[in-house]
Each structure stands twice: as structure tokens, then as C-alpha cells.
Amino acid sequence: ATVAITPSFSDNVCPAGYRCDTPDLYPEACEAGLYCLSGGKVFNCTDAVDAVRDNVTGQSVYDGAYCPNASSSLGICSGGNYCPTTRQQILCPEGHYCPP
């Protein structure tokens, strides 16, 4: 007798930090500037920062956020670096102070 094997889709959930835009291909790392939750939900880091921007001060609680490749959440720019955009983390220039 032949036994049919049905794949379990619960084992193939798109992992956090990856995109699964094409179901028949392997997951691809989420690009810098985006973060990807488990299940293939993709968010733009800049939009997330701007969503909580104060209309009066122009500041956001997420100012300084950084989303490198394969991010699964908003990250914070690490000490010794500055993040001019949510896609870039640049080493602090000599003679300057860049707190986390």
C-alpha cells in the first residue's frame, strides 16, 4: 500500500527576520530598513519610527532605531555608532561621541 505524505505547513512558518514572498522559494533575509516578524509580516522601520512621532516636538521614542539585514524588530543604534537612517549604522568619527 502507498501512504500519502502531506507536508505540515506549521513546520514551514516563515522565520522572524526573513521574507517569504514566493511560497515555492526559500526564505530571504529581510532587507536593511525593514523588520520581518515570524509568519512573513514585513514592516518598514521608518514608518514605525514616524508612527509615534510627536507632532509638537518632532521627536519619536524610536529616534535612532536601526534595522540591519535580517531584523526581526526595531533595533537601537549601538554605542560608538550613529544611525542617520533606519538602514545605516556608521562608526562614530574620531573626536566625536556617539552614545547608544
PDB file of N, CA and C in Angstrom:
ATOM      1  N   ALA A   1       0.846  -1.181   0.000  1.00  0.00           N
ATOM      2  CA  ALA A   1       0.000   0.000   0.000  1.00  0.00           C
ATOM      3  C   ALA A   1       0.883   1.233   0.000  1.00  0.00           C
ATOM      4  N   THR A   2       0.421   2.291  -0.656  1.00  0.00           N
ATOM      5  CA  THR A   2       1.130   3.569  -0.725  1.00  0.00           C
ATOM      6  C   THR A   2       0.535   4.516   0.304  1.00  0.00           C
ATOM      7  N   VAL A   3       1.416   5.182   1.040  1.00  0.00           N
ATOM      8  CA  VAL A   3       0.971   6.135   2.042  1.00  0.00           C
ATOM      9  C   VAL A   3       1.267   7.540   1.528  1.00  0.00           C
ATOM     10  N   ALA A   4       0.241   8.364   1.480  1.00  0.00           N
ATOM     11  CA  ALA A   4       0.425   9.745   1.040  1.00  0.00           C
ATOM     12  C   ALA A   4       0.953  10.571   2.217  1.00  0.00           C
ATOM     13  N   ILE A   5       1.966  11.338   1.959  1.00  0.00           N
ATOM     14  CA  ILE A   5       2.543  12.195   2.994  1.00  0.00           C
ATOM     15  C   ILE A   5       2.131  13.631   2.686  1.00  0.00           C
ATOM     16  N   THR A   6       1.442  14.224   3.609  1.00  0.00           N
ATOM     17  CA  THR A   6       1.019  15.617   3.465  1.00  0.00           C
ATOM     18  C   THR A   6       1.967  16.480   4.274  1.00  0.00           C
ATOM     19  N   PRO A   7       2.592  17.449   3.630  1.00  0.00           N
ATOM     20  CA  PRO A   7       3.510  18.311   4.393  1.00  0.00           C
ATOM     21  C   PRO A   7       2.758  19.095   5.450  1.00  0.00           C
ATOM     22  N   SER A   8       3.414  19.315   6.572  1.00  0.00           N
ATOM     23  CA  SER A   8       2.827  20.093   7.651  1.00  0.00           C
ATOM     24  C   SER A   8       3.248  21.543   7.488  1.00  0.00           C
ATOM     25  N   PHE A   9       2.299  22.392   7.177  1.00  0.00           N
ATOM     26  CA  PHE A   9       2.629  23.792   6.972  1.00  0.00           C
ATOM     27  C   PHE A   9       3.017  24.484   8.269  1.00  0.00           C
ATOM     28  N   SER A  10       2.642  23.911   9.402  1.00  0.00           N
ATOM     29  CA  SER A  10       3.016  24.522  10.678  1.00  0.00           C
ATOM     30  C   SER A  10       4.529  24.452  10.895  1.00  0.00           C
ATOM     31  N   ASP A  11       5.192  23.503  10.245  1.00  0.00           N
ATOM     32  CA  ASP A  11       6.648  23.383  10.354  1.00  0.00           C
ATOM     33  C   ASP A  11       7.370  24.339   9.412  1.00  0.00           C
ATOM     34  N   ASN A  12       6.635  24.941   8.496  1.00  0.00           N
ATOM     35  CA  ASN A  12       7.252  25.779   7.472  1.00  0.00           C
ATOM     36  C   ASN A  12       6.851  27.240   7.584  1.00  0.00           C
ATOM     37  N   VAL A  13       6.644  27.715   8.799  1.00  0.00           N
ATOM     38  CA  VAL A  13       6.305  29.117   9.006  1.00  0.00           C
ATOM     39  C   VAL A  13       7.535  29.958   8.689  1.00  0.00           C
ATOM     40  N   CYS A  14       7.323  31.035   7.987  1.00  0.00           N
ATOM     41  CA  CYS A  14       8.423  31.926   7.646  1.00  0.00           C
ATOM     42  C   CYS A  14       9.062  32.428   8.945  1.00  0.00           C
ATOM     43  N   PRO A  15      10.372  32.255   9.109  1.00  0.00           N
ATOM     44  CA  PRO A  15      11.030  32.637  10.367  1.00  0.00           C
ATOM     45  C   PRO A  15      11.164  34.149  10.523  1.00  0.00           C
ATOM     46  N   ALA A  16      11.218  34.598  11.762  1.00  0.00           N
ATOM     47  CA  ALA A  16      11.439  36.015  12.049  1.00  0.00           C
ATOM     48  C   ALA A  16      12.764  36.456  11.429  1.00  0.00           C
ATOM     49  N   GLY A  17      12.770  37.651  10.857  1.00  0.00           N
ATOM     50  CA  GLY A  17      13.968  38.181  10.214  1.00  0.00           C
ATOM     51  C   GLY A  17      14.066  37.825   8.740  1.00  0.00           C
ATOM     52  N   TYR A  18      13.057  37.103   8.235  1.00  0.00           N
ATOM     53  CA  TYR A  18      13.067  36.663   6.838  1.00  0.00           C
ATOM     54  C   TYR A  18      11.754  36.979   6.153  1.00  0.00           C
ATOM     55  N   ARG A  19      11.824  37.115   4.836  1.00  0.00           N
ATOM     56  CA  ARG A  19      10.645  37.316   3.990  1.00  0.00           C
ATOM     57  C   ARG A  19      10.363  36.024   3.254  1.00  0.00           C
ATOM     58  N   CYS A  20       9.110  35.770   3.028  1.00  0.00           N
ATOM     59  CA  CYS A  20       8.696  34.589   2.264  1.00  0.00           C
ATOM     60  C   CYS A  20       7.670  35.046   1.238  1.00  0.00           C
ATOM     61  N   ASP A  21       8.125  35.898   0.320  1.00  0.00           N
ATOM     62  CA  ASP A  21       7.229  36.484  -0.678  1.00  0.00           C
ATOM     63  C   ASP A  21       6.780  35.478  -1.727  1.00  0.00           C
ATOM     64  N   THR A  22       7.631  34.491  -2.017  1.00  0.00           N
ATOM     65  CA  THR A  22       7.311  33.482  -3.011  1.00  0.00           C
ATOM     66  C   THR A  22       7.252  32.133  -2.320  1.00  0.00           C
ATOM     67  N   PRO A  23       6.054  31.533  -2.220  1.00  0.00           N
ATOM     68  CA  PRO A  23       5.883  30.318  -1.424  1.00  0.00           C
ATOM     69  C   PRO A  23       6.749  29.127  -1.836  1.00  0.00           C
ATOM     70  N   ASP A  24       7.177  29.067  -3.095  1.00  0.00           N
ATOM     71  CA  ASP A  24       7.942  27.904  -3.529  1.00  0.00           C
ATOM     72  C   ASP A  24       9.451  28.109  -3.428  1.00  0.00           C
ATOM     73  N   LEU A  25       9.881  29.245  -2.856  1.00  0.00           N
ATOM     74  CA  LEU A  25      11.313  29.516  -2.690  1.00  0.00           C
ATOM     75  C   LEU A  25      11.656  29.562  -1.212  1.00  0.00           C
ATOM     76  N   TYR A  26      12.931  29.470  -0.916  1.00  0.00           N
ATOM     77  CA  TYR A  26      13.382  29.554   0.465  1.00  0.00           C
ATOM     78  C   TYR A  26      13.234  30.978   0.979  1.00  0.00           C
ATOM     79  N   PRO A  27      13.134  31.137   2.293  1.00  0.00           N
ATOM     80  CA  PRO A  27      13.059  32.485   2.870  1.00  0.00           C
ATOM     81  C   PRO A  27      14.298  33.303   2.517  1.00  0.00           C
ATOM     82  N   GLU A  28      14.081  34.601   2.343  1.00  0.00           N
ATOM     83  CA  GLU A  28      15.177  35.524   2.074  1.00  0.00           C
ATOM     84  C   GLU A  28      15.295  36.480   3.255  1.00  0.00           C
ATOM     85  N   ALA A  29      16.514  36.839   3.613  1.00  0.00           N
ATOM     86  CA  ALA A  29      16.730  37.761   4.734  1.00  0.00           C
ATOM     87  C   ALA A  29      16.008  39.069   4.480  1.00  0.00           C
ATOM     88  N   CYS A  30      15.395  39.576   5.504  1.00  0.00           N
ATOM     89  CA  CYS A  30      14.720  40.869   5.454  1.00  0.00           C
ATOM     90  C   CYS A  30      15.784  41.928   5.148  1.00  0.00           C
ATOM     91  N   GLU A  31      15.486  42.846   4.243  1.00  0.00           N
ATOM     92  CA  GLU A  31      16.465  43.855   3.852  1.00  0.00           C
ATOM     93  C   GLU A  31      16.647  44.898   4.949  1.00  0.00           C
ATOM     94  N   ALA A  32      17.792  45.559   4.929  1.00  0.00           N
ATOM     95  CA  ALA A  32      18.044  46.664   5.855  1.00  0.00           C
ATOM     96  C   ALA A  32      16.954  47.714   5.678  1.00  0.00           C
ATOM     97  N   GLY A  33      16.480  48.265   6.802  1.00  0.00           N
ATOM     98  CA  GLY A  33      15.423  49.258   6.763  1.00  0.00           C
ATOM     99  C   GLY A  33      14.037  48.662   6.968  1.00  0.00           C
ATOM    100  N   LEU A  34      13.979  47.326   7.019  1.00  0.00           N
ATOM    101  CA  LEU A  34      12.724  46.615   7.271  1.00  0.00           C
ATOM    102  C   LEU A  34      12.929  45.671   8.442  1.00  0.00           C
ATOM    103  N   TYR A  35      11.840  45.267   9.085  1.00  0.00           N
ATOM    104  CA  TYR A  35      11.924  44.158  10.027  1.00  0.00           C
ATOM    105  C   TYR A  35      10.783  43.209   9.728  1.00  0.00           C
ATOM    106  N   CYS A  36      11.058  41.926   9.887  1.00  0.00           N
ATOM    107  CA  CYS A  36      10.127  40.886   9.481  1.00  0.00           C
ATOM    108  C   CYS A  36       9.819  39.974  10.662  1.00  0.00           C
ATOM    109  N   LEU A  37       8.537  39.885  10.976  1.00  0.00           N
ATOM    110  CA  LEU A  37       8.096  39.010  12.062  1.00  0.00           C
ATOM    111  C   LEU A  37       7.890  37.600  11.552  1.00  0.00           C
ATOM    112  N   SER A  38       7.839  36.660  12.451  1.00  0.00           N
ATOM    113  CA  SER A  38       7.549  35.275  12.102  1.00  0.00           C
ATOM    114  C   SER A  38       6.211  35.232  11.373  1.00  0.00           C
ATOM    115  N   GLY A  39       6.137  34.436  10.349  1.00  0.00           N
ATOM    116  CA  GLY A  39       4.914  34.342   9.563  1.00  0.00           C
ATOM    117  C   GLY A  39       4.938  35.230   8.331  1.00  0.00           C
ATOM    118  N   GLY A  40       6.049  35.943   8.126  1.00  0.00           N
ATOM    119  CA  GLY A  40       6.210  36.725   6.905  1.00  0.00           C
ATOM    120  C   GLY A  40       5.654  38.138   6.942  1.00  0.00           C
ATOM    121  N   LYS A  41       5.306  38.648   8.110  1.00  0.00           N
ATOM    122  CA  LYS A  41       4.810  40.022   8.206  1.00  0.00           C
ATOM    123  C   LYS A  41       5.991  40.977   8.129  1.00  0.00           C
ATOM    124  N   VAL A  42       5.938  41.920   7.179  1.00  0.00           N
ATOM    125  CA  VAL A  42       7.042  42.831   6.904  1.00  0.00           C
ATOM    126  C   VAL A  42       6.628  44.258   7.274  1.00  0.00           C
ATOM    127  N   PHE A  43       7.516  44.959   8.004  1.00  0.00           N
ATOM    128  CA  PHE A  43       7.250  46.337   8.418  1.00  0.00           C
ATOM    129  C   PHE A  43       8.416  47.226   8.025  1.00  0.00           C
ATOM    130  N   ASN A  44       8.105  48.447   7.658  1.00  0.00           N
ATOM    131  CA  ASN A  44       9.109  49.443   7.322  1.00  0.00           C
ATOM    132  C   ASN A  44       9.540  50.135   8.616  1.00  0.00           C
ATOM    133  N   CYS A  45      10.830  50.139   8.914  1.00  0.00           N
ATOM    134  CA  CYS A  45      11.338  50.736  10.153  1.00  0.00           C
ATOM    135  C   CYS A  45      11.056  52.230  10.227  1.00  0.00           C
ATOM    136  N   THR A  46      11.226  52.946   9.129  1.00  0.00           N
ATOM    137  CA  THR A  46      10.973  54.381   9.122  1.00  0.00           C
ATOM    138  C   THR A  46       9.514  54.666   9.450  1.00  0.00           C
ATOM    139  N   ASP A  47       8.599  53.877   8.883  1.00  0.00           N
ATOM    140  CA  ASP A  47       7.173  54.057   9.179  1.00  0.00           C
ATOM    141  C   ASP A  47       6.890  53.813  10.657  1.00  0.00           C
ATOM    142  N   ALA A  48       7.538  52.814  11.241  1.00  0.00           N
ATOM    143  CA  ALA A  48       7.339  52.509  12.665  1.00  0.00           C
ATOM    144  C   ALA A  48       7.840  53.654  13.541  1.00  0.00           C
ATOM    145  N   VAL A  49       8.972  54.244  13.170  1.00  0.00           N
ATOM    146  CA  VAL A  49       9.523  55.385  13.919  1.00  0.00           C
ATOM    147  C   VAL A  49       8.578  56.579  13.792  1.00  0.00           C
ATOM    148  N   ASP A  50       8.121  56.857  12.583  1.00  0.00           N
ATOM    149  CA  ASP A  50       7.264  58.013  12.337  1.00  0.00           C
ATOM    150  C   ASP A  50       5.866  57.863  12.940  1.00  0.00           C
ATOM    151  N   ALA A  51       5.411  56.639  13.117  1.00  0.00           N
ATOM    152  CA  ALA A  51       4.065  56.399  13.650  1.00  0.00           C
ATOM    153  C   ALA A  51       3.907  56.928  15.067  1.00  0.00           C
ATOM    154  N   VAL A  52       5.002  57.040  15.798  1.00  0.00           N
ATOM    155  CA  VAL A  52       4.933  57.540  17.175  1.00  0.00           C
ATOM    156  C   VAL A  52       5.690  58.864  17.334  1.00  0.00           C
ATOM    157  N   ARG A  53       5.791  59.605  16.236  1.00  0.00           N
ATOM    158  CA  ARG A  53       6.480  60.900  16.268  1.00  0.00           C
ATOM    159  C   ARG A  53       5.543  61.949  16.876  1.00  0.00           C
ATOM    160  N   ASP A  54       6.057  62.717  17.804  1.00  0.00           N
ATOM    161  CA  ASP A  54       5.286  63.768  18.463  1.00  0.00           C
ATOM    162  C   ASP A  54       5.100  64.935  17.495  1.00  0.00           C
ATOM    163  N   ASN A  55       3.865  65.369  17.319  1.00  0.00           N
ATOM    164  CA  ASN A  55       3.571  66.457  16.382  1.00  0.00           C
ATOM    165  C   ASN A  55       4.130  67.801  16.835  1.00  0.00           C
ATOM    166  N   VAL A  56       4.333  67.970  18.118  1.00  0.00           N
ATOM    167  CA  VAL A  56       4.827  69.244  18.642  1.00  0.00           C
ATOM    168  C   VAL A  56       6.350  69.282  18.610  1.00  0.00           C
ATOM    169  N   THR A  57       6.998  68.259  19.186  1.00  0.00           N
ATOM    170  CA  THR A  57       8.467  68.271  19.286  1.00  0.00           C
ATOM    171  C   THR A  57       9.148  67.711  18.044  1.00  0.00           C
ATOM    172  N   GLY A  58       8.426  66.898  17.277  1.00  0.00           N
ATOM    173  CA  GLY A  58       9.028  66.265  16.103  1.00  0.00           C
ATOM    174  C   GLY A  58       9.873  65.057  16.456  1.00  0.00           C
ATOM    175  N   GLN A  59       9.916  64.692  17.742  1.00  0.00           N
ATOM    176  CA  GLN A  59      10.726  63.561  18.172  1.00  0.00           C
ATOM    177  C   GLN A  59       9.891  62.290  18.272  1.00  0.00           C
ATOM    178  N   SER A  60      10.555  61.170  18.125  1.00  0.00           N
ATOM    179  CA  SER A  60       9.938  59.857  18.265  1.00  0.00           C
ATOM    180  C   SER A  60      10.676  59.082  19.345  1.00  0.00           C
ATOM    181  N   VAL A  61       9.953  58.270  20.083  1.00  0.00           N
ATOM    182  CA  VAL A  61      10.620  57.420  21.084  1.00  0.00           C
ATOM    183  C   VAL A  61      11.566  56.439  20.402  1.00  0.00           C
ATOM    184  N   TYR A  62      11.410  56.249  19.100  1.00  0.00           N
ATOM    185  CA  TYR A  62      12.268  55.328  18.357  1.00  0.00           C
ATOM    186  C   TYR A  62      13.335  56.032  17.526  1.00  0.00           C
ATOM    187  N   ASP A  63      13.532  57.339  17.728  1.00  0.00           N
ATOM    188  CA  ASP A  63      14.615  58.009  17.004  1.00  0.00           C
ATOM    189  C   ASP A  63      15.919  57.275  17.306  1.00  0.00           C
ATOM    190  N   GLY A  64      16.725  57.049  16.308  1.00  0.00           N
ATOM    191  CA  GLY A  64      17.957  56.293  16.477  1.00  0.00           C
ATOM    192  C   GLY A  64      17.770  54.812  16.232  1.00  0.00           C
ATOM    193  N   ALA A  65      16.552  54.405  15.846  1.00  0.00           N
ATOM    194  CA  ALA A  65      16.322  52.992  15.553  1.00  0.00           C
ATOM    195  C   ALA A  65      17.101  52.581  14.305  1.00  0.00           C
ATOM    196  N   TYR A  66      17.462  51.322  14.266  1.00  0.00           N
ATOM    197  CA  TYR A  66      18.263  50.787  13.171  1.00  0.00           C
ATOM    198  C   TYR A  66      17.802  49.371  12.880  1.00  0.00           C
ATOM    199  N   CYS A  67      17.559  49.070  11.631  1.00  0.00           N
ATOM    200  CA  CYS A  67      17.133  47.726  11.224  1.00  0.00           C
ATOM    201  C   CYS A  67      18.109  47.185  10.183  1.00  0.00           C
ATOM    202  N   PRO A  68      19.113  46.424  10.626  1.00  0.00           N
ATOM    203  CA  PRO A  68      20.058  45.829   9.674  1.00  0.00           C
ATOM    204  C   PRO A  68      19.392  44.673   8.932  1.00  0.00           C
ATOM    205  N   ASN A  69      20.127  44.045   8.028  1.00  0.00           N
ATOM    206  CA  ASN A  69      19.608  42.864   7.334  1.00  0.00           C
ATOM    207  C   ASN A  69      19.164  41.821   8.347  1.00  0.00           C
ATOM    208  N   ALA A  70      18.088  41.117   8.028  1.00  0.00           N
ATOM    209  CA  ALA A  70      17.546  40.008   8.829  1.00  0.00           C
ATOM    210  C   ALA A  70      17.026  40.457  10.196  1.00  0.00           C
ATOM    211  N   SER A  71      16.524  41.705  10.289  1.00  0.00           N
ATOM    212  CA  SER A  71      15.960  42.190  11.548  1.00  0.00           C
ATOM    213  C   SER A  71      14.589  41.567  11.802  1.00  0.00           C
ATOM    214  N   SER A  72      14.342  41.284  13.071  1.00  0.00           N
ATOM    215  CA  SER A  72      13.020  40.796  13.461  1.00  0.00           C
ATOM    216  C   SER A  72      12.308  41.806  14.353  1.00  0.00           C
ATOM    217  N   SER A  73      12.940  42.952  14.595  1.00  0.00           N
ATOM    218  CA  SER A  73      12.332  44.028  15.380  1.00  0.00           C
ATOM    219  C   SER A  73      13.139  45.303  15.156  1.00  0.00           C
ATOM    220  N   LEU A  74      12.592  46.410  15.634  1.00  0.00           N
ATOM    221  CA  LEU A  74      13.351  47.660  15.607  1.00  0.00           C
ATOM    222  C   LEU A  74      14.553  47.497  16.527  1.00  0.00           C
ATOM    223  N   GLY A  75      15.714  47.854  16.057  1.00  0.00           N
ATOM    224  CA  GLY A  75      16.909  47.804  16.886  1.00  0.00           C
ATOM    225  C   GLY A  75      17.335  49.207  17.245  1.00  0.00           C
ATOM    226  N   ILE A  76      18.176  49.316  18.229  1.00  0.00           N
ATOM    227  CA  ILE A  76      18.701  50.615  18.640  1.00  0.00           C
ATOM    228  C   ILE A  76      20.133  50.733  18.146  1.00  0.00           C
ATOM    229  N   CYS A  77      20.460  51.885  17.639  1.00  0.00           N
ATOM    230  CA  CYS A  77      21.813  52.151  17.169  1.00  0.00           C
ATOM    231  C   CYS A  77      22.772  51.909  18.331  1.00  0.00           C
ATOM    232  N   SER A  78      23.771  51.088  18.124  1.00  0.00           N
ATOM    233  CA  SER A  78      24.682  50.728  19.211  1.00  0.00           C
ATOM    234  C   SER A  78      25.681  51.844  19.510  1.00  0.00           C
ATOM    235  N   GLY A  79      26.125  51.885  20.770  1.00  0.00           N
ATOM    236  CA  GLY A  79      27.091  52.886  21.191  1.00  0.00           C
ATOM    237  C   GLY A  79      28.344  52.852  20.329  1.00  0.00           C
ATOM    238  N   GLY A  80      28.894  54.016  20.075  1.00  0.00           N
ATOM    239  CA  GLY A  80      30.081  54.108  19.231  1.00  0.00           C
ATOM    240  C   GLY A  80      29.734  54.223  17.758  1.00  0.00           C
ATOM    241  N   ASN A  81      28.441  54.276  17.465  1.00  0.00           N
ATOM    242  CA  ASN A  81      27.953  54.403  16.092  1.00  0.00           C
ATOM    243  C   ASN A  81      26.869  55.465  16.055  1.00  0.00           C
ATOM    244  N   TYR A  82      26.550  55.937  14.856  1.00  0.00           N
ATOM    245  CA  TYR A  82      25.365  56.775  14.684  1.00  0.00           C
ATOM    246  C   TYR A  82      24.575  56.222  13.508  1.00  0.00           C
ATOM    247  N   CYS A  83      23.279  56.470  13.538  1.00  0.00           N
ATOM    248  CA  CYS A  83      22.366  55.914  12.533  1.00  0.00           C
ATOM    249  C   CYS A  83      21.580  57.048  11.897  1.00  0.00           C
ATOM    250  N   PRO A  84      22.088  57.588  10.787  1.00  0.00           N
ATOM    251  CA  PRO A  84      21.393  58.695  10.141  1.00  0.00           C
ATOM    252  C   PRO A  84      20.052  58.276   9.529  1.00  0.00           C
ATOM    253  N   THR A  85      19.904  56.999   9.232  1.00  0.00           N
ATOM    254  CA  THR A  85      18.639  56.444   8.736  1.00  0.00           C
ATOM    255  C   THR A  85      18.434  55.089   9.408  1.00  0.00           C
ATOM    256  N   THR A  86      17.257  54.517   9.234  1.00  0.00           N
ATOM    257  CA  THR A  86      16.989  53.198   9.816  1.00  0.00           C
ATOM    258  C   THR A  86      17.718  52.089   9.064  1.00  0.00           C
ATOM    259  N   ARG A  87      18.362  52.412   7.967  1.00  0.00           N
ATOM    260  CA  ARG A  87      19.088  51.422   7.163  1.00  0.00           C
ATOM    261  C   ARG A  87      20.595  51.440   7.407  1.00  0.00           C
ATOM    262  N   GLN A  88      21.095  52.491   8.060  1.00  0.00           N
ATOM    263  CA  GLN A  88      22.540  52.673   8.175  1.00  0.00           C
ATOM    264  C   GLN A  88      22.995  52.769   9.619  1.00  0.00           C
ATOM    265  N   GLN A  89      24.081  52.096   9.910  1.00  0.00           N
ATOM    266  CA  GLN A  89      24.785  52.267  11.178  1.00  0.00           C
ATOM    267  C   GLN A  89      26.238  52.542  10.814  1.00  0.00           C
ATOM    268  N   ILE A  90      26.718  53.699  11.211  1.00  0.00           N
ATOM    269  CA  ILE A  90      28.047  54.151  10.798  1.00  0.00           C
ATOM    270  C   ILE A  90      28.907  54.368  12.035  1.00  0.00           C
ATOM    271  N   LEU A  91      30.147  53.916  11.975  1.00  0.00           N
ATOM    272  CA  LEU A  91      31.091  54.096  13.071  1.00  0.00           C
ATOM    273  C   LEU A  91      31.254  55.582  13.367  1.00  0.00           C
ATOM    274  N   CYS A  92      31.194  55.913  14.643  1.00  0.00           N
ATOM    275  CA  CYS A  92      31.327  57.302  15.075  1.00  0.00           C
ATOM    276  C   CYS A  92      32.712  57.820  14.672  1.00  0.00           C
ATOM    277  N   PRO A  93      32.760  59.009  14.072  1.00  0.00           N
ATOM    278  CA  PRO A  93      34.055  59.542  13.651  1.00  0.00           C
ATOM    279  C   PRO A  93      34.951  59.875  14.846  1.00  0.00           C
ATOM    280  N   GLU A  94      36.228  59.778  14.626  1.00  0.00           N
ATOM    281  CA  GLU A  94      37.196  60.106  15.672  1.00  0.00           C
ATOM    282  C   GLU A  94      36.954  61.531  16.149  1.00  0.00           C
ATOM    283  N   GLY A  95      37.028  61.720  17.466  1.00  0.00           N
ATOM    284  CA  GLY A  95      36.832  63.042  18.034  1.00  0.00           C
ATOM    285  C   GLY A  95      35.376  63.368  18.328  1.00  0.00           C
ATOM    286  N   HIS A  96      34.467  62.404  18.104  1.00  0.00           N
ATOM    287  CA  HIS A  96      33.050  62.616  18.382  1.00  0.00           C
ATOM    288  C   HIS A  96      32.550  61.588  19.382  1.00  0.00           C
ATOM    289  N   TYR A  97      31.440  61.866  20.008  1.00  0.00           N
ATOM    290  CA  TYR A  97      30.827  60.988  20.993  1.00  0.00           C
ATOM    291  C   TYR A  97      29.486  60.517  20.455  1.00  0.00           C
ATOM    292  N   CYS A  98      29.288  59.197  20.398  1.00  0.00           N
ATOM    293  CA  CYS A  98      28.050  58.623  19.885  1.00  0.00           C
ATOM    294  C   CYS A  98      27.492  57.629  20.907  1.00  0.00           C
ATOM    295  N   PRO A  99      26.634  58.114  21.826  1.00  0.00           N
ATOM    296  CA  PRO A  99      26.071  57.209  22.847  1.00  0.00           C
ATOM    297  C   PRO A  99      25.049  56.257  22.238  1.00  0.00           C
ATOM    298  N   PRO A 100      24.728  55.173  22.945  1.00  0.00           N
ATOM    299  CA  PRO A 100      23.709  54.246  22.420  1.00  0.00           C
ATOM    300  C   PRO A 100      22.322  54.882  22.446  1.00  0.00           C
TER     301      PRO A 100
END
